[in-house]
Every structure is written in structure tokens, then in C-alpha cells.
Coordinates of C-alpha atoms and ligand atoms in Angstrom, one line a residue:
M1 CA 3.7 179.5 115.5
L2 CA 6.7 177.1 115.3
Q3 CA 6.6 173.7 113.8
Q4 CA 7.4 171.1 116.5
A5 CA 9.1 168.6 114.3
P6 CA 10.8 169.0 110.9
M7 CA 8.6 167.9 107.9
M8 CA 10.9 165.4 106.3
Q9 CA 10.5 162.2 104.6
N10 CA 13.3 160.7 106.6
K11 CA 14.0 161.0 110.3
A12 CA 16.3 164.0 111.0
S13 CA 19.8 163.2 112.2
W14 CA 21.5 164.7 115.2
W15 CA 24.2 166.3 113.1
Q16 CA 21.7 168.2 111.1
T17 CA 20.7 170.3 114.1
A18 CA 24.2 170.4 115.6
T19 CA 26.8 173.2 115.4
A20 CA 30.3 171.8 114.9
Y21 CA 33.6 173.2 116.2
Q22 CA 37.1 172.4 114.7
I23 CA 40.0 172.1 117.0
Y24 CA 43.6 172.2 115.7
P25 CA 45.1 170.5 118.7
R26 CA 48.6 171.9 118.3
S27 CA 47.3 175.4 118.8
F28 CA 44.3 175.0 121.2
C29 CA 45.6 174.6 124.7
D30 CA 48.9 173.4 126.2
S31 CA 48.6 171.7 129.6
N32 CA 52.2 171.0 130.3
G33 CA 54.2 174.0 129.2
D34 CA 56.1 172.4 126.3
G35 CA 54.5 175.0 124.0
I36 CA 52.4 172.5 122.1
G37 CA 48.7 172.1 122.6
D38 CA 47.6 168.7 123.8
I39 CA 44.6 166.5 124.7
P40 CA 44.6 167.3 128.4
G41 CA 44.5 170.9 127.4
I42 CA 41.4 170.3 125.2
I43 CA 39.8 168.5 128.1
S44 CA 40.4 171.5 130.3
K45 CA 38.5 173.7 127.8
L46 CA 35.5 171.5 127.2
D47 CA 33.2 173.7 129.2
H48 CA 34.0 176.6 126.8
L49 CA 32.6 174.4 124.0
R50 CA 29.6 173.3 126.1
D51 CA 28.8 176.9 126.9
L52 CA 29.0 177.7 123.2
G53 CA 26.4 174.9 122.4
I54 CA 28.6 172.7 120.3
G55 CA 27.3 169.3 119.2
F56 CA 30.4 167.8 117.8
V57 CA 34.1 168.6 117.6
W58 CA 36.2 167.9 114.4
L59 CA 39.5 167.2 116.0
S60 CA 42.4 167.6 113.5
P61 CA 44.8 164.7 113.7
V62 CA 46.3 163.6 117.0
F63 CA 47.7 160.3 115.8
A64 CA 51.3 159.3 116.0
S65 CA 53.2 161.4 113.5
P66 CA 56.6 162.9 112.7
M67 CA 54.6 166.1 112.1
A68 CA 56.0 166.9 108.6
D69 CA 52.5 168.3 108.0
N70 CA 51.5 168.8 111.6
G71 CA 49.8 165.4 112.0
Y72 CA 48.4 165.0 108.5
D73 CA 51.2 162.5 108.1
I74 CA 50.3 159.6 110.3
S75 CA 52.8 156.9 111.3
D76 CA 50.4 154.9 113.5
Y77 CA 46.6 155.2 113.2
R78 CA 46.1 153.4 116.5
D79 CA 48.3 155.5 118.7
I80 CA 48.4 159.1 119.8
A81 CA 51.4 161.4 119.2
P82 CA 53.3 161.7 122.5
E83 CA 53.2 165.5 122.4
F84 CA 49.4 165.3 122.3
G85 CA 49.0 162.7 125.0
T86 CA 48.1 159.0 125.2
L87 CA 45.3 156.7 124.2
A88 CA 44.1 157.0 127.8
D89 CA 43.9 160.8 127.4
M90 CA 42.0 160.3 124.2
D91 CA 39.5 157.9 125.8
Q92 CA 39.1 160.5 128.6
L93 CA 38.4 163.2 126.0
I94 CA 35.8 161.1 124.3
A95 CA 34.1 160.4 127.6
E96 CA 34.3 163.9 129.1
A97 CA 33.0 165.4 125.8
R98 CA 30.2 162.9 125.7
A99 CA 29.2 163.9 129.3
R100 CA 28.7 167.4 128.0
G101 CA 26.7 166.3 125.0
I102 CA 29.6 166.7 122.5
G103 CA 30.7 164.0 120.1
I104 CA 34.3 163.7 119.0
V105 CA 34.9 163.4 115.3
M106 CA 38.4 162.3 114.3
D107 CA 40.3 163.2 111.2
L108 CA 40.7 160.2 108.8
V109 CA 43.8 160.8 106.8
V110 CA 43.9 157.8 104.5
N111 CA 44.9 159.2 101.1
H112 CA 48.4 158.9 102.4
T113 CA 50.4 157.8 105.4
S114 CA 53.7 159.2 106.8
D115 CA 56.8 157.7 105.2
E116 CA 57.6 156.6 108.8
H117 CA 54.5 154.4 108.9
A118 CA 55.4 150.7 109.4
W119 CA 53.6 149.9 106.1
F120 CA 55.8 152.3 104.1
Q121 CA 59.0 151.3 106.0
D122 CA 58.3 147.7 105.0
A123 CA 57.2 148.6 101.5
R124 CA 60.4 150.5 100.7
A125 CA 62.6 147.8 102.1
S126 CA 62.3 145.7 99.0
R127 CA 60.3 145.3 95.8
S128 CA 59.0 142.0 97.1
S129 CA 57.7 143.3 100.4
T130 CA 54.1 142.3 101.2
F131 CA 53.4 146.0 101.7
R132 CA 55.0 147.1 98.5
D133 CA 51.6 147.3 96.8
F134 CA 50.1 149.4 99.7
Y135 CA 51.7 152.4 97.9
V136 CA 52.0 153.6 94.3
W137 CA 55.3 152.8 92.7
R138 CA 56.4 153.4 89.1
D139 CA 59.6 152.9 87.2
P140 CA 61.6 155.9 86.2
A141 CA 61.0 157.3 82.7
P142 CA 63.5 156.0 80.1
D143 CA 65.7 159.0 80.8
G144 CA 65.6 158.2 84.5
G145 CA 63.3 161.1 85.2
Y146 CA 59.8 161.3 86.8
P147 CA 57.3 158.7 85.6
N148 CA 55.0 161.5 84.6
D149 CA 54.4 165.2 85.3
L150 CA 52.0 164.9 88.2
Q151 CA 52.5 167.8 90.6
S152 CA 52.2 167.8 94.4
H153 CA 49.6 170.0 96.0
F154 CA 52.4 171.5 98.1
G155 CA 54.4 172.3 95.0
G156 CA 56.9 170.4 92.9
P157 CA 56.8 166.9 91.5
A158 CA 54.5 164.3 93.0
W159 CA 57.2 161.7 92.7
T160 CA 60.2 160.9 94.8
L161 CA 62.8 158.3 93.8
D162 CA 63.5 155.6 96.3
E163 CA 67.1 155.0 95.5
A164 CA 67.5 151.7 97.2
T165 CA 64.7 150.0 95.1
G166 CA 65.1 152.1 92.0
Q167 CA 61.4 153.2 91.7
Y168 CA 59.5 156.4 92.3
Y169 CA 56.7 156.6 94.8
L170 CA 53.7 158.9 94.5
H171 CA 53.0 161.7 97.0
L172 CA 50.2 164.2 96.2
F173 CA 51.4 166.2 99.2
D174 CA 54.9 166.3 100.8
R175 CA 57.5 163.6 100.0
K176 CA 57.0 162.5 103.6
Q177 CA 53.3 161.7 102.8
P178 CA 53.4 158.7 100.4
D179 CA 50.0 158.0 98.8
L180 CA 48.2 154.7 99.7
N181 CA 47.1 152.5 96.8
W182 CA 43.4 152.2 97.2
E183 CA 43.2 149.7 94.3
N184 CA 44.7 147.2 96.7
P185 CA 41.8 145.5 98.7
E186 CA 44.2 144.9 101.6
V187 CA 44.7 148.6 102.0
R188 CA 41.0 149.2 102.1
K189 CA 40.5 146.4 104.6
A190 CA 43.2 147.8 106.8
V191 CA 41.6 151.2 106.8
Y192 CA 38.1 149.9 107.6
E193 CA 39.4 147.8 110.5
M194 CA 41.1 150.9 111.9
M195 CA 37.9 152.9 111.5
N196 CA 35.9 150.3 113.4
W197 CA 38.5 150.2 116.1
W198 CA 38.0 153.9 116.7
F199 CA 34.2 153.7 116.5
D200 CA 34.3 151.0 119.1
R201 CA 36.2 153.5 121.3
G202 CA 33.2 155.8 121.1
I203 CA 34.0 158.5 118.6
A204 CA 31.1 160.2 116.9
G205 CA 32.4 160.1 113.4
F206 CA 35.1 161.0 110.9
R207 CA 36.1 164.0 108.9
M208 CA 37.8 162.5 105.9
D209 CA 40.9 164.3 104.6
V210 CA 41.1 164.8 100.8
I211 CA 38.7 161.9 100.4
D212 CA 38.1 162.8 96.7
L213 CA 41.7 161.9 96.0
I214 CA 41.7 158.2 97.1
A215 CA 40.6 156.7 93.8
K216 CA 43.2 157.9 91.4
E217 CA 44.3 156.5 88.1
V218 CA 47.9 157.8 88.0
D219 CA 48.9 156.6 84.6
R220 CA 46.0 158.5 83.1
G221 CA 46.8 161.6 85.2
I222 CA 43.6 161.3 87.2
T223 CA 44.0 162.2 90.8
A224 CA 40.7 163.7 92.0
D225 CA 37.3 162.3 91.6
G226 CA 38.5 159.0 90.0
P227 CA 36.2 156.5 88.5
R228 CA 36.1 154.1 91.5
L229 CA 35.7 156.8 94.2
H230 CA 32.1 156.2 94.9
D231 CA 32.5 152.4 94.9
Y232 CA 35.1 152.8 97.6
L233 CA 33.0 155.2 99.7
Q234 CA 30.0 152.8 99.4
E235 CA 32.2 149.9 100.4
M236 CA 33.6 151.9 103.3
H237 CA 30.0 152.6 104.4
R238 CA 29.0 149.0 104.3
E239 CA 32.1 147.9 106.2
T240 CA 32.2 150.6 108.9
L241 CA 29.4 153.1 109.0
A242 CA 26.2 151.1 108.3
G243 CA 24.2 150.7 111.5
R244 CA 26.1 153.3 113.4
D245 CA 24.6 156.7 114.3
V246 CA 27.7 158.7 113.3
V247 CA 28.6 161.7 111.2
T248 CA 30.9 161.7 108.3
V249 CA 32.2 164.7 106.4
G250 CA 34.3 164.4 103.4
E251 CA 36.8 167.1 102.4
A252 CA 36.5 167.4 98.6
W253 CA 38.2 170.3 96.8
S254 CA 37.0 168.9 93.5
A255 CA 33.3 168.5 94.5
N256 CA 31.0 170.6 92.4
L257 CA 27.3 171.3 92.1
G258 CA 27.1 168.4 89.6
N259 CA 28.6 165.6 91.8
A260 CA 28.0 166.7 95.4
L261 CA 24.9 164.6 95.7
L262 CA 26.9 161.5 94.9
Y263 CA 28.7 161.9 98.2
S264 CA 25.9 163.0 100.4
G265 CA 22.6 161.8 98.8
R266 CA 20.4 160.3 101.5
N267 CA 20.1 156.9 99.8
R268 CA 23.6 156.6 98.4
G269 CA 25.1 155.0 101.5
E270 CA 28.3 157.2 101.4
L271 CA 28.8 160.3 103.6
S272 CA 26.7 162.6 105.7
M273 CA 27.9 165.7 104.0
V274 CA 30.6 167.1 101.7
F275 CA 33.0 169.8 102.7
Q276 CA 33.6 171.7 99.5
F277 CA 35.4 174.8 98.6
S278 CA 33.7 176.6 95.7
H279 CA 33.5 179.8 97.6
I280 CA 37.2 179.7 98.2
T281 CA 38.6 178.5 94.8
A282 CA 36.5 181.1 92.9
F283 CA 38.9 183.8 94.3
L284 CA 42.2 182.1 93.5
D285 CA 44.6 183.7 91.1
P286 CA 44.8 181.6 87.9
V287 CA 48.6 181.5 88.0
H288 CA 49.7 181.9 91.6
G289 CA 46.6 180.5 93.4
K290 CA 46.3 181.7 96.9
W291 CA 49.8 183.2 96.9
K292 CA 48.5 186.2 95.1
A293 CA 45.6 187.5 97.1
R294 CA 42.5 188.6 95.3
P295 CA 39.6 190.5 96.8
V296 CA 36.3 188.7 97.4
D297 CA 33.5 190.0 95.3
L298 CA 30.2 189.8 97.2
R299 CA 28.0 189.2 94.2
Q300 CA 30.1 186.2 93.2
L301 CA 30.3 184.9 96.7
K302 CA 26.5 185.1 97.1
G303 CA 26.0 183.4 93.8
I304 CA 28.1 180.4 94.9
L305 CA 26.7 180.0 98.4
N306 CA 23.1 180.4 97.0
A307 CA 23.7 177.9 94.3
W308 CA 24.9 175.3 96.8
Q309 CA 21.8 176.0 99.0
K310 CA 19.7 175.3 96.0
A311 CA 21.6 172.2 94.7
L312 CA 21.3 170.4 98.1
A313 CA 17.8 171.6 98.9
E314 CA 15.9 168.3 98.4
D315 CA 18.7 165.8 99.1
G316 CA 22.3 165.8 100.3
W317 CA 23.7 168.1 103.0
N318 CA 26.0 171.1 103.1
S319 CA 28.9 171.9 105.4
L320 CA 28.9 175.6 106.1
F321 CA 32.2 177.3 106.9
W322 CA 34.2 180.4 106.4
S323 CA 37.5 179.1 107.7
N324 CA 39.5 176.1 108.8
H325 CA 43.1 175.1 109.6
D326 CA 44.0 175.5 105.9
L327 CA 42.4 178.9 105.4
P328 CA 42.9 182.4 106.6
R329 CA 40.8 183.9 109.4
A330 CA 37.2 184.6 108.4
V331 CA 37.0 188.2 109.7
S332 CA 40.2 189.1 107.9
T333 CA 39.1 187.7 104.6
Y334 CA 35.4 188.5 104.4
G335 CA 34.9 191.2 107.1
D336 CA 37.1 193.8 108.7
D337 CA 39.8 192.9 111.2
G338 CA 40.2 196.5 112.3
E339 CA 37.5 198.9 113.5
G340 CA 34.6 196.8 112.2
R341 CA 36.0 193.5 113.7
I342 CA 33.2 192.7 116.2
A343 CA 30.4 193.9 114.0
S344 CA 31.7 192.1 110.9
A345 CA 32.4 188.8 112.8
K346 CA 28.8 188.8 114.1
M347 CA 27.5 189.6 110.6
L348 CA 29.5 186.7 109.1
A349 CA 28.3 184.3 111.7
T350 CA 24.6 185.3 111.2
V351 CA 24.7 184.9 107.4
L352 CA 26.4 181.4 107.6
H353 CA 24.7 179.9 110.6
L354 CA 21.1 180.6 109.4
M355 CA 21.7 178.7 106.2
R356 CA 20.7 175.1 105.6
G357 CA 23.5 172.7 106.4
T358 CA 25.9 172.0 109.4
P359 CA 27.9 175.1 110.4
Y360 CA 31.6 174.7 111.4
I361 CA 33.2 177.2 113.7
Y362 CA 37.0 177.1 113.5
Q363 CA 38.7 177.6 116.8
G364 CA 39.1 181.3 117.7
E365 CA 36.4 182.4 115.2
E366 CA 34.0 182.6 118.1
I367 CA 36.0 185.5 119.5
G368 CA 36.9 187.0 116.1
M369 CA 40.6 186.0 115.9
T370 CA 42.3 187.7 113.0
N371 CA 45.2 186.9 110.6
M372 CA 48.6 187.6 111.9
T373 CA 51.3 189.7 110.2
F374 CA 54.4 187.7 109.7
D375 CA 57.4 190.0 108.9
D376 CA 59.7 187.5 107.4
I377 CA 59.4 184.1 105.6
S378 CA 61.5 182.5 108.4
Q379 CA 58.7 183.0 110.8
F380 CA 56.3 180.6 109.1
N381 CA 56.1 177.0 110.1
D382 CA 53.8 175.6 107.4
V383 CA 55.3 173.1 104.9
E384 CA 53.1 174.5 102.2
I385 CA 54.3 178.0 102.6
R386 CA 58.0 176.9 102.8
N387 CA 57.7 174.7 99.7
N388 CA 56.0 177.5 97.7
F389 CA 58.4 180.3 98.7
T390 CA 60.9 179.4 96.0
L391 CA 58.5 177.8 93.6
Q392 CA 56.3 180.9 93.4
Q393 CA 59.4 183.1 92.8
D394 CA 60.3 180.8 89.9
L395 CA 56.8 181.6 88.6
G396 CA 57.4 185.3 88.8
L397 CA 56.2 186.5 92.2
S398 CA 58.8 188.6 94.1
A399 CA 59.7 187.6 97.6
A400 CA 57.8 190.6 99.0
E401 CA 54.7 189.7 96.9
F402 CA 54.9 186.1 98.2
L403 CA 55.1 187.3 101.8
A404 CA 52.0 189.4 101.2
G405 CA 50.2 186.4 99.7
A406 CA 51.2 184.2 102.6
N407 CA 50.1 186.8 105.1
A408 CA 46.7 187.1 103.4
N409 CA 46.0 183.4 102.7
G410 CA 48.7 181.2 104.3
R411 CA 47.7 178.4 106.6
D412 CA 49.7 179.7 109.6
N413 CA 47.1 182.4 110.0
A414 CA 44.7 179.8 111.3
R415 CA 47.4 178.1 113.3
T416 CA 48.6 180.8 115.7
P417 CA 47.7 179.7 119.2
M418 CA 44.2 180.2 120.6
Q419 CA 43.9 183.4 122.5
W420 CA 42.5 182.6 125.9
T421 CA 43.6 185.6 127.9
A422 CA 45.4 188.9 127.6
G423 CA 48.3 187.5 129.6
E424 CA 51.6 186.0 128.7
A425 CA 51.4 183.8 125.6
A426 CA 47.6 184.4 125.6
G427 CA 47.1 181.8 128.3
F428 CA 47.8 179.2 125.7
T429 CA 51.0 177.9 127.3
T430 CA 53.2 178.7 130.2
G431 CA 56.2 177.9 128.0
T432 CA 57.3 179.1 124.6
P433 CA 54.5 178.6 121.9
W434 CA 55.5 176.4 118.9
L435 CA 54.2 179.2 116.6
A436 CA 54.1 182.9 117.7
V437 CA 51.0 184.2 119.4
N438 CA 49.3 187.0 117.7
P439 CA 50.3 190.2 119.5
N440 CA 46.7 191.4 119.4
H441 CA 45.8 188.8 122.1
T442 CA 46.0 191.6 124.6
E443 CA 42.8 192.9 123.1
I444 CA 41.3 189.8 121.4
N445 CA 40.9 186.9 123.8
V446 CA 38.3 184.6 125.2
A447 CA 38.2 186.2 128.6
A448 CA 37.5 189.6 127.2
D449 CA 35.0 188.6 124.6
R450 CA 33.0 186.3 126.9
A451 CA 32.8 189.2 129.4
N452 CA 31.1 191.3 126.8
P453 CA 27.4 190.7 126.6
K454 CA 27.5 192.1 123.0
G455 CA 30.6 190.1 122.2
I456 CA 31.1 187.6 119.4
F457 CA 31.0 184.5 121.6
E458 CA 27.6 185.4 122.9
H459 CA 26.4 185.9 119.3
Y460 CA 27.7 182.5 118.2
R461 CA 26.1 180.9 121.4
K462 CA 22.8 182.3 120.4
L463 CA 23.1 181.1 116.9
A464 CA 23.9 177.5 118.1
R465 CA 20.9 177.7 120.4
L466 CA 18.5 178.9 117.7
R467 CA 19.7 176.1 115.4
S468 CA 19.0 173.4 118.0
D469 CA 15.6 175.0 119.0
L470 CA 14.1 176.0 115.6
P471 CA 13.6 173.3 112.9
I472 CA 13.2 176.0 110.3
I473 CA 17.0 176.8 110.6
S474 CA 18.1 173.2 109.9
F475 CA 15.3 172.2 107.6
G476 CA 13.5 175.2 106.1
D477 CA 13.5 175.9 102.4
Y478 CA 16.0 178.6 101.3
N479 CA 15.3 181.5 99.0
A480 CA 17.8 184.0 98.0
F481 CA 16.9 187.7 97.5
A482 CA 18.7 190.8 96.1
E483 CA 21.2 188.5 94.4
D484 CA 22.6 191.4 92.4
H485 CA 23.0 193.8 95.3
P486 CA 26.6 194.7 95.7
A487 CA 26.5 195.2 99.5
V488 CA 23.6 193.2 101.0
F489 CA 23.2 189.4 101.6
A490 CA 19.6 188.5 102.0
Y491 CA 17.6 185.3 102.1
A492 CA 14.4 183.8 103.5
R493 CA 13.7 180.5 105.0
T494 CA 10.3 178.8 105.2
L495 CA 9.0 175.7 106.9
G496 CA 5.3 175.0 106.8
P497 CA 3.7 178.2 108.1
D498 CA 6.9 179.6 109.5
R499 CA 9.0 182.2 107.9
L500 CA 12.4 183.7 108.6
A501 CA 14.2 186.6 106.9
V502 CA 17.9 187.3 107.1
V503 CA 19.5 190.5 106.0
A504 CA 23.2 191.5 106.2
N505 CA 25.3 194.4 105.2
F506 CA 28.6 193.1 104.0
T507 CA 30.3 196.5 104.0
G508 CA 31.7 199.0 106.5
E509 CA 29.4 201.7 105.1
Q510 CA 25.9 202.6 105.9
V511 CA 23.7 201.1 103.1
A512 CA 20.2 202.0 102.0
F513 CA 18.4 198.8 101.1
D514 CA 15.1 198.6 99.3
V515 CA 13.5 195.5 100.7
P516 CA 12.4 193.3 97.8
E517 CA 8.8 192.2 97.6
G518 CA 8.7 188.7 99.0
L519 CA 11.3 189.3 101.6
A520 CA 9.2 191.8 103.7
I521 CA 8.2 190.4 107.0
A522 CA 6.9 191.5 110.4
G523 CA 7.5 189.5 113.5
R524 CA 10.0 189.2 116.3
S525 CA 13.8 189.7 116.3
L526 CA 15.6 186.4 116.5
I527 CA 19.1 187.7 116.5
A528 CA 20.8 191.0 115.6
S529 CA 24.3 192.2 115.4
D530 CA 23.2 195.7 116.2
A531 CA 19.8 196.9 117.5
P532 CA 17.0 194.3 117.3
R533 CA 14.5 194.7 114.4
S534 CA 11.0 193.4 114.2
G535 CA 9.9 194.5 110.8
L536 CA 11.4 194.6 107.3
S537 CA 9.7 196.5 104.5
G538 CA 10.2 199.5 102.2
R539 CA 13.6 201.3 102.3
I540 CA 15.7 200.6 105.3
L541 CA 19.1 201.9 106.4
L542 CA 21.6 199.3 107.4
A543 CA 24.4 200.2 109.8
P544 CA 27.9 199.1 108.8
Y545 CA 28.1 195.3 109.0
E546 CA 24.6 195.1 110.4
A547 CA 23.0 191.7 110.2
F548 CA 19.7 190.5 111.7
A549 CA 17.0 187.8 111.4
I550 CA 13.3 188.2 111.9
L551 CA 10.9 185.4 112.5
K552 CA 7.3 185.9 111.4
D553 CA 4.7 186.1 114.1
Ligands
LIG1 C1 43.9 168.3 103.7 C2 44.2 168.9 105.1 C3 45.5 169.7 105.1 C4 46.6 168.7 104.7 C5 46.3 167.9 103.4 C6 47.1 166.7 103.3 O1 43.7 169.3 102.8 O2 43.1 169.7 105.5 O3 45.8 170.3 106.3 O4 47.8 169.3 104.6 O5 45.0 167.5 103.4 O6 46.8 165.7 104.3
LIG2 CA1 51.8 170.3 125.6

């Protein structure tokens, strides 16, 4: 018997039962043949998202931008980049998505602006500019050098000297991305006004770019998780979010089990959920970070994901994801992008989407798109890859090792164009794509996958449907099993009298699995990557990458 309504103290929110989908607009669909994805292109594909059962789209930035970081460097928050379209296109996207039950969530990039933003242009014109204090300026060190040794996340010093005014400005990312000074109340006011302007146009929420970095104390070397962070987020909530039924998801690389509830606690008045990266950072090389790829250890991965399920069990809310526009392709990293591609893609989806939290599908994941092999450093577009190429060699990686690392973990893996068809340029554009299309589009594409009843799209569609139909998936308690098993991911969910068991083989080998007491169940198959199963007990044999869920009768 299924519970009709979740047993919760507070009313459930729409984004707790929704499945999210991230669009990287540059690479999604090009409507006019210039090789760059755009908003009319997205509108033309909204039915694909409706069919998948998506509740909201996180749209990576489409604002006016010189594109030093492909839109994460905004020069005007109230306009759309011409290559993506116009404000009228954006209004149309919001309306047409809404008509299909899909909310549009925009990307709020307010840790920094572009150096071409009018605020920065004015700020750098003179030390007495009214906008000078919108940014973070420091005098040179006595020897004329950097004010301190803060480093940019893209590599190299976080300071650039503005020769005309003789001071350095801070940029935690590229030099074309100067950091805003959140200590200045005028900055905060300008951001809140801009947010309200967009809410009034009908967007469903914001994804907040590197939001844990806004409250820094530069002179003490503090950049992430600064002392005033939660004051700012609460102020933002009061000034923009309060009273609106919207979703907010904060990107926070520094979030940990200890502070996650500060962002997403139900009564904190901050964000709906935190988008944190513990399951990614655990596998970074201590010296070379992602540029020296390390294999993922399943036990460790499970330990992390299980711990987060536990930490946000009573309060707060998880974002669930394998991939995004900054990460490599899920199936290449955690599954098998060769022979076991379809099976492992379905397995990964099953494990993630039946957890508690809001799942995010990154574009192309729903058809099992893979990493691409770049043969030469010149083929990459990403500013992070280009900046690190020489820096990592200074740290001791050879050029070939760096290329291997960038192929395994570089951001361009996620940014190759969406593969719609087997045809020319994968049906992404009629022109020349801005970044090469993966040659495997002849085999891996939306048309082929959707035509396969046992395909990956169909599997994701079912998962989204189950989530919106069964409260146990969104709200049930989570219990991990077989935590030390080197090959199997297993957990149970419970809500009132309902029970759900999930079992997945993370390897390409057949595995014998002794079902732990407490996980055994008999009922009906909810979803299966292979043959459906209705019972779970004793010793079972799992096919390579097999995953399934059973709901107790
Ligand atoms: C976030 C974005 C990333 C961007 C960076 C700077 O991490 O996801 O794509 O480069 O912030 O805005
Ligand atoms: Ca275009």
C-alpha cells in the first residue's frame, strides 16, 4: 500500500518531487547555423524535456558576456548574450517551458562580474569612482608584487595589477572575472534588485554559482565559507526569496557534513538545497588535483553518499548529481563508456535517482553521452584547461600526462555538443560547431536512444515518473546496506508501512551477493536495468552493472 501524502512536519515543496535537468546553452541546440547553441534552439527541444518528465531546468548563464568563461563572466545581468538570443526569446522560453510544467532556473553568478561589466569599467576608471568599492582593490606589496599569495581557482595569482590606477584587483577565477565586494551594501542591494527583476519575469529560481565564496576576508586569506556568508544569504532571502515559491540551489565546493544544514536547514531562511562536491573532491590528486586522474573507489564513494543521506535526513535537502558542465561524463567516470555503456548508465541513474534529494540530469546524460578524446591541447576551448596546461607542467606533470588528465576530467568533456542525431554535426547545428562534436554521435544520439525501449532515456523517464508518483522516493528514510562490499551499492527506503530496496552492481563482472538481513524484500519490480526482479533474499547473482528496485507488496 502506498502512502498518499508524505508524512512531514512541513508541507512538501514542488522541487522535492521534481527531477532537474541542466542545460549548457552553448552546446544544447543551435537554431541559426552559427555553430553556437541558443535560446530558440532550447525552445525547439522543450518537448524532449517534457517527455523526460523534467520539473525544472537549471540553465547555465545566458546573460550578456564576453565569454571568457563561456558566460560565467557577465557584463550585463539584465540582458541576454546576442549569440544566445534576446530578452524576448528568454521570456518566450520561460512561458513555453511553463506551459509544459517546467520551471526555468537561471544561473546567478554574483561572486564576480566580467571585467567588461559597466560597474568594473567605471570602477577601474579612477580610484574615486562611485563603483570603485564594488570590487576588491589592494595596494601592491612594498616590493610592488602581489598584495598576498591568494591563488585563482583557474591557476596562477588571484590578483591583477590595474596599471592606470596602480592597485591590484582580486579575481578568484580568470583575470576577466573580477570579484565583487559583498561587504559593500550597495553591491548586495544591486544584486537583490536584479534577482527580483528576474523573478518578476517568471523564473522558477536560481542556481547560485560559487555562492560559498561571496563572503571573503581577503586580508586574512579567507575566501570560502567566510564569517558573514550566512548573514548575506539570510539577507538575500529576506530581500528576494521570502514569499516566493521558488527553488534555490547553492553551488558550494567547501560545504561539508558539518555546515551543510546552515545553507539548507528548513527554518534558516537561506537556500532550498546545497550542491556540494564531497564525492568528487575525495578522488582528486593531492598535488595535481583533477589533472592527474585517480580511479574511483566504490567503498569510499558509497561512504560519502551514504553519509550525506544521513546528515540531511531530518532537515536540509541534498542535490543529487554525477555530472555537470564542470565535470567529466558520468558514464565515463563511474561506469563503462565501452561495451557496458547502456547498462552502466542505467545503473548509475537508478542508484542516484532513488536517493533522497533532488536529482540533476546533465544534458546528454539521459542518452549516456561519454567523454571525448582530445588528441592535442589546441583542441580544448576551456579557460581552466588552457591556464593549467603550463602551470601543471611547472608542477611536474608532462604534457602527455596533462593531456590524459584533461581527457579524463577536463570540463570540455561535458561541453561537446548535444548529440541529437547520427547525422552531420549530430543534428546540433547546420554550421560548424564551436567545439567539436564527439565522433561517437553516429552511435550515441537522442534519436537512436529514444527509439530503443530498453534505452537510457526510457530508464530516466521512468525514474522521473516514479519520483513524482511515489512519496517514498522523495521523503522516505534512507538506510545503507553492505557498506563494505567492494562491488555492490545497496540501500533501503521506508515511509510509514512502505518499503523499497535498491541494489546495484557497480562492476562489469557478474557478482554473487549475499543479501544482508534487513534488506531482504518481496514485492513488485519498480524498475530494473536488466530483467525485472520481485524478490530479494539469500544469495543472488547480479549481472554486470545490473541495478533494480523492488517495492514491498
Ligand atoms: C562555477 C561554475 C564554473 C565557473 C566558475 C566561475 O564553479 O560552475 O563553470 O567557471 O564557477 O564562475
Ligand atoms: Ca546559434
